[in-house]
Short mmCIF file of C-alpha atoms in Angstrom, two decimals:
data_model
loop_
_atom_site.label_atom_id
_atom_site.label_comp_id
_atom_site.label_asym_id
_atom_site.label_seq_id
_atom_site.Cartn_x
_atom_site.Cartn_y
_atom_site.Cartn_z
CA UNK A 1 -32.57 -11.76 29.58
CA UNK A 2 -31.44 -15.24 30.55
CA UNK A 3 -28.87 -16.96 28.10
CA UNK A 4 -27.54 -20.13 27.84
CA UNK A 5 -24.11 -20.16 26.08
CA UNK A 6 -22.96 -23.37 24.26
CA UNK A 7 -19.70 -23.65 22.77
CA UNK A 8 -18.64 -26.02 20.34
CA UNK A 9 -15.03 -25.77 22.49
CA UNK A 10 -13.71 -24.24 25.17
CA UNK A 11 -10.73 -23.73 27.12
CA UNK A 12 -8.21 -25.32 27.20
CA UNK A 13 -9.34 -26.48 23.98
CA UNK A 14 -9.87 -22.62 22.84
CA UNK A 15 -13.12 -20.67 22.11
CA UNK A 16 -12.32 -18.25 24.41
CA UNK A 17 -14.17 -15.89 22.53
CA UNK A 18 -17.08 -17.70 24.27
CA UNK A 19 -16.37 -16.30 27.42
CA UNK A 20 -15.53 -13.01 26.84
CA UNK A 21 -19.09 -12.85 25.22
CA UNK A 22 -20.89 -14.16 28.29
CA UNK A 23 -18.63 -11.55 30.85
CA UNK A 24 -19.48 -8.57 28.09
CA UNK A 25 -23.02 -9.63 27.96
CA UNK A 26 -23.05 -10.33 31.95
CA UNK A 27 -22.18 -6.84 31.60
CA UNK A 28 -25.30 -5.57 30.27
CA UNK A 29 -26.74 -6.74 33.10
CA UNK A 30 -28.32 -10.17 31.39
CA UNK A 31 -28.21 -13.73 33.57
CA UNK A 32 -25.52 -15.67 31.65
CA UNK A 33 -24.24 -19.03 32.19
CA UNK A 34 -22.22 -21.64 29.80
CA UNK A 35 -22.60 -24.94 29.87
CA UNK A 36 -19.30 -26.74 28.30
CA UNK A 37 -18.82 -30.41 27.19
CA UNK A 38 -15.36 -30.62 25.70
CA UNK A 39 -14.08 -33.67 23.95
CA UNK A 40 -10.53 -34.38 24.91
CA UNK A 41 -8.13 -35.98 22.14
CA UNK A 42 -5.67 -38.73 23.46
CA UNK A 43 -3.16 -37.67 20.40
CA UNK A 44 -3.44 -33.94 22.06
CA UNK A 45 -2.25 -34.96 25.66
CA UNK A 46 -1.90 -38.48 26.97
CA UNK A 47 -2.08 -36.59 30.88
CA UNK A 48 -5.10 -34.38 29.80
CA UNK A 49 -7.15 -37.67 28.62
CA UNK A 50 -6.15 -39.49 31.54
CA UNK A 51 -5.86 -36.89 34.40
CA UNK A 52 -8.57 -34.35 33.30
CA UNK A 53 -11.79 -34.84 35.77
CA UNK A 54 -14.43 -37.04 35.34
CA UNK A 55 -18.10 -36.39 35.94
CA UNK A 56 -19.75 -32.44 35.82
CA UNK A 57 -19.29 -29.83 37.87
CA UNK A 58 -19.61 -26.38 38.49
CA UNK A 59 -17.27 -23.80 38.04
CA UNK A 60 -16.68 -19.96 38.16
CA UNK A 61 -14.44 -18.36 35.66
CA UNK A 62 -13.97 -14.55 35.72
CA UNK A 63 -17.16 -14.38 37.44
CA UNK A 64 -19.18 -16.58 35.26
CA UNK A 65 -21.18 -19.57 36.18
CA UNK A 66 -19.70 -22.63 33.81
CA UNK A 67 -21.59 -26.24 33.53
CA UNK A 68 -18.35 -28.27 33.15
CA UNK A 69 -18.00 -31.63 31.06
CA UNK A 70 -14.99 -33.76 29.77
CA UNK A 71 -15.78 -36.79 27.04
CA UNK A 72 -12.89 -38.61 26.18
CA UNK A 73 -12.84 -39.19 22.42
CA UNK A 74 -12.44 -42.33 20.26
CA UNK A 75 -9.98 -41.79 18.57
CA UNK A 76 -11.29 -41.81 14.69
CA UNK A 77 -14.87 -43.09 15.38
CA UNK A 78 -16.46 -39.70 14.33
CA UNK A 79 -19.79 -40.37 14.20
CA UNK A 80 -20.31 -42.06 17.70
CA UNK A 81 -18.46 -39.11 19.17
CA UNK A 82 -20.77 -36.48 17.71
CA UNK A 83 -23.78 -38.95 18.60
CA UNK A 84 -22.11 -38.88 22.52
CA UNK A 85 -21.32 -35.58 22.38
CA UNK A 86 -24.76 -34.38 21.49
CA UNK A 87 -26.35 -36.47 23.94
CA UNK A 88 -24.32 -35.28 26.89
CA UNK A 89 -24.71 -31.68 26.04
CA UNK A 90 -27.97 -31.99 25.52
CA UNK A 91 -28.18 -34.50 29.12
CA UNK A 92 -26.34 -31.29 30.99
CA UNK A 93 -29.09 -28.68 29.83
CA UNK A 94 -32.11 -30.89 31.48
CA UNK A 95 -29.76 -30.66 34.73
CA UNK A 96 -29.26 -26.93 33.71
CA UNK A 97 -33.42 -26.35 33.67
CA UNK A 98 -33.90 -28.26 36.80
CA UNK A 99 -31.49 -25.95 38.49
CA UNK A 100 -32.28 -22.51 36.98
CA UNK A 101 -35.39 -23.04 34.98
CA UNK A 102 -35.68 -22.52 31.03
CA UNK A 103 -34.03 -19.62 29.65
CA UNK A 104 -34.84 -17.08 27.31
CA UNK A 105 -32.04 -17.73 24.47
CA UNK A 106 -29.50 -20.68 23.66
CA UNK A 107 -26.47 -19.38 22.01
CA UNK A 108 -24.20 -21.63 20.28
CA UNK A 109 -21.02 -21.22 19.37
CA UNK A 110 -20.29 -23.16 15.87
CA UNK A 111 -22.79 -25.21 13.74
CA UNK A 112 -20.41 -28.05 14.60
CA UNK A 113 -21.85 -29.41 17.04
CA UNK A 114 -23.17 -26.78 19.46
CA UNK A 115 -25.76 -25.35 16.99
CA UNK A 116 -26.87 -28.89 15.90
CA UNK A 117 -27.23 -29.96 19.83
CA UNK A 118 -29.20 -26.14 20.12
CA UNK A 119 -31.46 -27.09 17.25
CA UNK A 120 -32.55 -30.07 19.39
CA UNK A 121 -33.06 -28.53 22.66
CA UNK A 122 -34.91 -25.77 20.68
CA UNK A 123 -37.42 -28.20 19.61
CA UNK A 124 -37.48 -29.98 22.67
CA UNK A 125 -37.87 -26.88 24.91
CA UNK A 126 -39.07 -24.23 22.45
CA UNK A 127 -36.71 -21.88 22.95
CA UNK A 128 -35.61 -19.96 20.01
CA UNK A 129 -31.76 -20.21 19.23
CA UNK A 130 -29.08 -18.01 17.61
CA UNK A 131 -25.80 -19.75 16.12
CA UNK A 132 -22.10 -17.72 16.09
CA UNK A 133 -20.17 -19.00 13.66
CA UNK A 134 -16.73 -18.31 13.91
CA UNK A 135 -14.90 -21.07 11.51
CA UNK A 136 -12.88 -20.20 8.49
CA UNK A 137 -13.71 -22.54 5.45
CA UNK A 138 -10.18 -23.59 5.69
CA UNK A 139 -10.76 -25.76 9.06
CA UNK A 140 -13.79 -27.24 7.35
CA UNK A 141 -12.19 -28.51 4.25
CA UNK A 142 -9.72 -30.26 6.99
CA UNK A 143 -12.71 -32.76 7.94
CA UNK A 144 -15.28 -32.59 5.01
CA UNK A 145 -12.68 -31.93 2.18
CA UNK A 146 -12.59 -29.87 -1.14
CA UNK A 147 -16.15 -29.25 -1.86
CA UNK A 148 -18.74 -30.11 -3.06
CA UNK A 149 -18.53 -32.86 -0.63
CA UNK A 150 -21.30 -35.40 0.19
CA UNK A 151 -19.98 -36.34 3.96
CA UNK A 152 -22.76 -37.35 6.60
CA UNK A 153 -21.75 -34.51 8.71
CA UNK A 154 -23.64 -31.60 5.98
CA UNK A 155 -26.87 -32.10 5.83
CA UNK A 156 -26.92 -32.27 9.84
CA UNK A 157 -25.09 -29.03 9.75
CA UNK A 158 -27.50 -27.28 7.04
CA UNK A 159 -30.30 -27.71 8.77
CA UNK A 160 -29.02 -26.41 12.02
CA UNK A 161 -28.31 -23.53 10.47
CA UNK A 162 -32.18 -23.29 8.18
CA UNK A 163 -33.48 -23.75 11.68
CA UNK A 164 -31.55 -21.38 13.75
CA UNK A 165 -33.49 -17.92 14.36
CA UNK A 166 -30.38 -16.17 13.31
CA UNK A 167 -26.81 -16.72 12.27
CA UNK A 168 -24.13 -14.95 13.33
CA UNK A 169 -21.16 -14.99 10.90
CA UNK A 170 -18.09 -12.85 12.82
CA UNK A 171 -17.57 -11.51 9.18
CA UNK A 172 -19.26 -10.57 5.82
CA UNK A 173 -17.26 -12.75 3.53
CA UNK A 174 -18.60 -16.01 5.89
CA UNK A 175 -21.63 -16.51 4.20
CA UNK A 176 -20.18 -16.51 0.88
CA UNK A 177 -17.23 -18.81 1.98
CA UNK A 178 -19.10 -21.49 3.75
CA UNK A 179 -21.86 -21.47 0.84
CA UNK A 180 -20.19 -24.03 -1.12
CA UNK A 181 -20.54 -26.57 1.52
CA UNK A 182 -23.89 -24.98 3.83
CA UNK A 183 -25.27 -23.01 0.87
CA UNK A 184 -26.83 -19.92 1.84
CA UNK A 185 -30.39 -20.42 2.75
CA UNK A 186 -30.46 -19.45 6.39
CA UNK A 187 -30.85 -15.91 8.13
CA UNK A 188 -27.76 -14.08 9.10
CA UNK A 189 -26.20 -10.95 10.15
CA UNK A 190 -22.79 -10.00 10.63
CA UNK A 191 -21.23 -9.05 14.59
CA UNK A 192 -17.79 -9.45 14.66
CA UNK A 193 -15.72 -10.90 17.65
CA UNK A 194 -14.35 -8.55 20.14
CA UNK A 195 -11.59 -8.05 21.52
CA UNK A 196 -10.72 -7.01 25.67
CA UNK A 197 -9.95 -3.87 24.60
CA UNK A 198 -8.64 -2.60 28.73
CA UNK A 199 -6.11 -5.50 28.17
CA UNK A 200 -4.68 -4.78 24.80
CA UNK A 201 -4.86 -1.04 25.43
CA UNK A 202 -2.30 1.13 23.70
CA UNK A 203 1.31 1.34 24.70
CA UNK A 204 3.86 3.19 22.83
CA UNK A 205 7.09 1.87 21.75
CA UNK A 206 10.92 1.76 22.64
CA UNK A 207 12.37 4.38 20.25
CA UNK A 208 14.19 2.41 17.42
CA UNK A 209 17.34 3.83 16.97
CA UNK A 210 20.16 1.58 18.25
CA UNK A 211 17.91 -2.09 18.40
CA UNK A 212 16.45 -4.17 15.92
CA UNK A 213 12.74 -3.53 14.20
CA UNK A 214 10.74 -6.35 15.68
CA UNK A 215 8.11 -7.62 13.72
CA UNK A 216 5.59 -10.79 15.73
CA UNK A 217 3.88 -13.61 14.38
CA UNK A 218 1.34 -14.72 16.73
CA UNK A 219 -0.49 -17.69 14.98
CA UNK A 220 -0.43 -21.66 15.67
CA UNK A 221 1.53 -23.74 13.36
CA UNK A 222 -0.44 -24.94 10.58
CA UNK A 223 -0.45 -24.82 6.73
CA UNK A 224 -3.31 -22.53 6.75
CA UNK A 225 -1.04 -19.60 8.53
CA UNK A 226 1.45 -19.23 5.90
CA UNK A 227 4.45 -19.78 7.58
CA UNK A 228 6.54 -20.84 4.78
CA UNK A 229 5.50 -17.85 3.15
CA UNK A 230 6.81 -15.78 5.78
CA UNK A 231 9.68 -17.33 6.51
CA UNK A 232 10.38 -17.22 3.43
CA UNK A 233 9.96 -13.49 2.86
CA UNK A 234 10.90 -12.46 6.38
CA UNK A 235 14.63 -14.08 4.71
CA UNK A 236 14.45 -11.48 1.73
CA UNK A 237 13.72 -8.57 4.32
CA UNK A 238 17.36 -9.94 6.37
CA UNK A 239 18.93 -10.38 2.83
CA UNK A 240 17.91 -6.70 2.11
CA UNK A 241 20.59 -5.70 4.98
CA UNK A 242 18.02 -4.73 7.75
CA UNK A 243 18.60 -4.89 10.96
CA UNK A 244 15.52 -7.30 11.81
CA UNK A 245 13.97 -9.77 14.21
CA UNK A 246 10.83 -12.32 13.93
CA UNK A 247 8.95 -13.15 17.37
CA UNK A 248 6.39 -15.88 16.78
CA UNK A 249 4.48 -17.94 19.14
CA UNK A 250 1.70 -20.07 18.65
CA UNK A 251 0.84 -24.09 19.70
CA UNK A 252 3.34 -26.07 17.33
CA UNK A 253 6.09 -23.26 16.52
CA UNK A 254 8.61 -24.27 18.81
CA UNK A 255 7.86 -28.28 17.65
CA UNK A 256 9.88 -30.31 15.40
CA UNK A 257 7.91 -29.52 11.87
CA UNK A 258 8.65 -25.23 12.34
CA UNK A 259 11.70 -26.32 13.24
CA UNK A 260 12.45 -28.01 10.45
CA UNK A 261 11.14 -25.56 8.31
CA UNK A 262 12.98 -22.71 9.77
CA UNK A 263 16.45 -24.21 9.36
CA UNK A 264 15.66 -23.94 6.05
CA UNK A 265 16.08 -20.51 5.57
CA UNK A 266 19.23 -18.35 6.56
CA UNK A 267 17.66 -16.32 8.62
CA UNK A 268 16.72 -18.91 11.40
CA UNK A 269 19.17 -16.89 14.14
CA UNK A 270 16.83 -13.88 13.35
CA UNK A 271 14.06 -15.77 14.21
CA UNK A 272 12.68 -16.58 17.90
CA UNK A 273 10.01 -18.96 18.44
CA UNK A 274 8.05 -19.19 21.84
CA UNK A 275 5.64 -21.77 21.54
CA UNK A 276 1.90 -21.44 23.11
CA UNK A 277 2.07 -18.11 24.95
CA UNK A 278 -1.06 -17.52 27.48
CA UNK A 279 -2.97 -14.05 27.24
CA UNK A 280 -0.45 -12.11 29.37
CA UNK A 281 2.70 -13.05 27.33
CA UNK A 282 1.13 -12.83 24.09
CA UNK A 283 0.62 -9.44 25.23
CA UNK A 284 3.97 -8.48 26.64
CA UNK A 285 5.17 -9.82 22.80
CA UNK A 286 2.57 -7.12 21.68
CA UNK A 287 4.53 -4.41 23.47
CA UNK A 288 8.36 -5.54 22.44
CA UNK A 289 7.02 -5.71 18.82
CA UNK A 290 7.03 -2.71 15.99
CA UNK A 291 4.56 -4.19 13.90
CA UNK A 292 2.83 -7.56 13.34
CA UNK A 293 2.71 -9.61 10.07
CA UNK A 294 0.73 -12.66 9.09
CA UNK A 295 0.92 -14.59 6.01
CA UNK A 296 -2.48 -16.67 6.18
CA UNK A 297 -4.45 -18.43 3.70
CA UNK A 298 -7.65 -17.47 4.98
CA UNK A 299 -9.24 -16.29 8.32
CA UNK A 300 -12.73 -15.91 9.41
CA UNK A 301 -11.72 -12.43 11.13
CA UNK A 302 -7.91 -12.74 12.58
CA UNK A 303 -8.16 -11.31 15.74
CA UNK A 304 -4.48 -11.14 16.69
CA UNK A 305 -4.29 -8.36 13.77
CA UNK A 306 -7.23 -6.37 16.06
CA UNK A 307 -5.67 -6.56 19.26
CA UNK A 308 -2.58 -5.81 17.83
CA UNK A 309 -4.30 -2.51 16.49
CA UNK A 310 -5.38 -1.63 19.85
CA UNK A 311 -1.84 -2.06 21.02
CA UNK A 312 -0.87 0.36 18.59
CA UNK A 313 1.43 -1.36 15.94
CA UNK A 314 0.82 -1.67 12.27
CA UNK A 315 -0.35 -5.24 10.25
CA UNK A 316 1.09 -6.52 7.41
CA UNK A 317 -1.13 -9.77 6.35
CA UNK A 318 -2.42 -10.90 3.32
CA UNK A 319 -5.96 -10.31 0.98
CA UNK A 320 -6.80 -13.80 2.79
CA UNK A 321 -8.57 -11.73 5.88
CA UNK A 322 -12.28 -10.13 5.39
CA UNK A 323 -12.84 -6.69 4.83
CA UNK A 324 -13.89 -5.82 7.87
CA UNK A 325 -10.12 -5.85 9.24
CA UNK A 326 -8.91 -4.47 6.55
CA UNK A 327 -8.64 -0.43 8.37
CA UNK A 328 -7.21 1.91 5.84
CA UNK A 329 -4.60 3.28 8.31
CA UNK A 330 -2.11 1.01 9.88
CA UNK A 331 -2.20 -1.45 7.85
CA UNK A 332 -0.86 -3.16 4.64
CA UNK A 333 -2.33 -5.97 2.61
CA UNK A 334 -0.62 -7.93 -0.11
CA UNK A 335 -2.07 -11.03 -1.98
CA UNK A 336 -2.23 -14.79 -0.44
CA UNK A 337 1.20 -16.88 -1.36
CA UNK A 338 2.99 -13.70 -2.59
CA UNK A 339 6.70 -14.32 -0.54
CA UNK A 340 8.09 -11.07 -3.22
CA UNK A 341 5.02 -8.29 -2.19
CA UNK A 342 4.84 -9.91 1.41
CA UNK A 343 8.66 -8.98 1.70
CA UNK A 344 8.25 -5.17 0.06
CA UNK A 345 5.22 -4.44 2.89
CA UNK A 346 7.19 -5.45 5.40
CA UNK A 347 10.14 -3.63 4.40
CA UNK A 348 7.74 -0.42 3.32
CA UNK A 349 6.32 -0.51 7.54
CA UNK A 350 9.70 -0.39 8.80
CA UNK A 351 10.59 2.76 6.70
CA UNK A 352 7.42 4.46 7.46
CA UNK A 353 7.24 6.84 10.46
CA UNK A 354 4.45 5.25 11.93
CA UNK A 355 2.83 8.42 13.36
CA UNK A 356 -0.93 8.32 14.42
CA UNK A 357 -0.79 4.78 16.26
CA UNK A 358 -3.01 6.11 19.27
CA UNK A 359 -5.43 7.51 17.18
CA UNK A 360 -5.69 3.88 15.15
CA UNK A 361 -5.79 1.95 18.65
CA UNK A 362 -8.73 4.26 19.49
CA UNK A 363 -10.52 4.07 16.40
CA UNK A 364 -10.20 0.17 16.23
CA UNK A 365 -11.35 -0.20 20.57
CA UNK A 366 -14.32 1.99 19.61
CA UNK A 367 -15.24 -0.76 17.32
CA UNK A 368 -14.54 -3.86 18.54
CA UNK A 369 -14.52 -3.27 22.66
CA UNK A 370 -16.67 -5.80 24.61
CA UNK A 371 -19.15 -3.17 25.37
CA UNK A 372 -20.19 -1.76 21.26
CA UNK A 373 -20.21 -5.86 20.05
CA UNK A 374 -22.13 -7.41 23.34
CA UNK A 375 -24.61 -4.37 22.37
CA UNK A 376 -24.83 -5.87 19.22
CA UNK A 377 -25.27 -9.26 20.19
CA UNK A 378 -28.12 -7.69 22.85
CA UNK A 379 -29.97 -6.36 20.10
CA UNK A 380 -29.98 -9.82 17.90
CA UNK A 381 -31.14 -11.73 20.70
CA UNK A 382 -33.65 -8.94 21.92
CA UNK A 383 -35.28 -9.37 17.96
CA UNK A 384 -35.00 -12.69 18.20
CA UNK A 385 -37.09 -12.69 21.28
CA UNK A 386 -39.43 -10.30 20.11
CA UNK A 387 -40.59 -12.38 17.25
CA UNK A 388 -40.83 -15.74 18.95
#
């Protein structure tokens, strides 16, 4: 089968779920290729909206074909980006069918914009299109705000999603969450992300006697992660007399606003924060920790709490993650905003002899590796096929 991937980012502005899917799916055996316009933001980086390159090119990464793109953004003129941004993506897939012909499937990655820009090139082409979507409702209240909202962007959205042969939502509870702003009138199924299961594969641990119980935090520094909640509990676990330390890393948590934050509590010199670690380092964090713990709001799947699974540590998070994460070994769930219960778990997984862990790690690899959800995906987009 040929695919066309098109995410609605992509690195270094993230979605790297995108190409893990293509390399799993590549795997099968199908002809992948993405084709990538990212918008670069001048409050982001000065150097990346100055120095990135200019034109489209071609790239390999990890042995996969990428159509590359940089649009520098106007800095809040919305709708003339999305106008641009459409147009160029949609200007790099005629290029993309001169070169290697139509393909079978366009997969987008996240009604906004790559499913809206596939909804176009599937009427202009006639090839049928399936949408992943991947955002928590959290991120869309950001731009649209508290809903029922009546902003431009909707109805564009909705009916990328009515059109789309079938939606992908990386959870169960998506549907219901996004309903209040996309309703529910669109065909979906659930495949959740995966996870490189051969590079977060299972290591155990130091033995704890003589050293501290590490718990990690890796999540980027926003209001939606719960940091304040954590911080603030993470100071009742110290105050409790247990030898303890807190690794986090994420973009923002070694800037001024954590910062901040952190010296508010008087367990700051418990507390290290790294900053943006890349793949490898968030994995070596993996290995020095005991046990990871997440205060969030709301996720559309979390899947730092799955690869740390396959590492072979416990969770502690909150009720604000889907079911689907929620495995009934390893892990401990307390409600959303709850500083007094997110302090007892967290106390609770460092007096529990956490025996088992390998078994977990396999059980959560068997269902999340790149080969058991790019199946999945196969057998969406071989339906989808089928019936156009």
């Amino acid at each position: 089968m040929h695919i066309v991937e098109i995410p609605s980012f992509f690195p270094p502005y993230g979605g790297e779920f995108c190409l893990e899917q293509a390399k799993a799916l590549k795997a099968l055996g199908h002809e992948v290729r993405v084709l990538s316009n990212i918008q670069l933001s001048i409050k982001r980086s000065l150097r990346e909206f100055i120095c990135f390159s200019y034109g489209r090119w071609w790239d390999d990464l990890e042995n996969v074909e990428v159509y590359c793109s940089f649009q520098r953004g106007i800095p809040k003129v919305v709708k003339p980006n999305v106008k641009r941004w459409i147009g160029i993506v949609r200007s790099m897939f005629a290029d993309y069918v001169k070169r290697y012909g139509k393909p079978d499937i366009l997969h987008a990655h996240c009604v906004k914009w790559a499913g809206y820009a596939a909804m176009q090139l599937s009427e202009q082409y006639g090839i049928p299109y399936v949408i992943t979507e991947h955002l928590p409702k959290q991120i869309y209240q950001v731009e649209f705000g508290e809903a029922p909202s009546n902003v431009w962007q909707i109805p564009l959205l909705k009916q990328a999603l009515r059109q789309a042969n079938k939606v992908i939502t990386v959870s169960e509870e998506l549907v219901d969450d996004l309903s209040c702003y996309f309703g529910k009138d669109y065909q979906h199924t659930t495949v959740s992300n995966m996870i490189d299961t051969d590079f977060f594969a299972y290591r155990a641990r130091r033995p704890l006697a003589k050293r501290p119980f590490n718990f990690c935090c890796p999540a980027v520094y926003v209001e939606r992660k719960g940091y304040d909640v954590l911080f603030a509990a993470f100071d009742k676990v110290v105050d409790a007399g247990y030898d303890v330390r807190l690794l986090v890393a994420g973009e923002g948590t070694d800037g001024t606003s954590c910062q901040r934050l952190l010296q508010t509590f008087s367990c700051a010199s418990r507390i290290k924060c790294f900053g943006f670690l890349d793949k490898g380092r968030l994995r070596d964090m993996l290995y020095d920790s005991d046990a990871l713990v997440l205060a969030t709001r709301g996720e559309s799947q979390g899947l730092v709490l799955l690869e740390a699974l396959c590492t072979g540590i416990p969770i502690v998070s909150t009720e604000g993650i889907p079911r689907s994460v929620r495995f009934s070994k390893g892990c401990s769930f307390v409600p959303v905003n709850d500083v007094a219960a997110l302090a007892d778990a967290m106390i609770n997984v460092m007096n529990t002899p956490q025996s088992g862990s390998e078994q977990i790690a396999q059980e959560v690899c068997g269902k999340v590796s790149p080969h058991v959800i790019a199946s999945k995906m196969e057998e969406v987009f071989i339906e989808v096929t089928r019936i156009n």
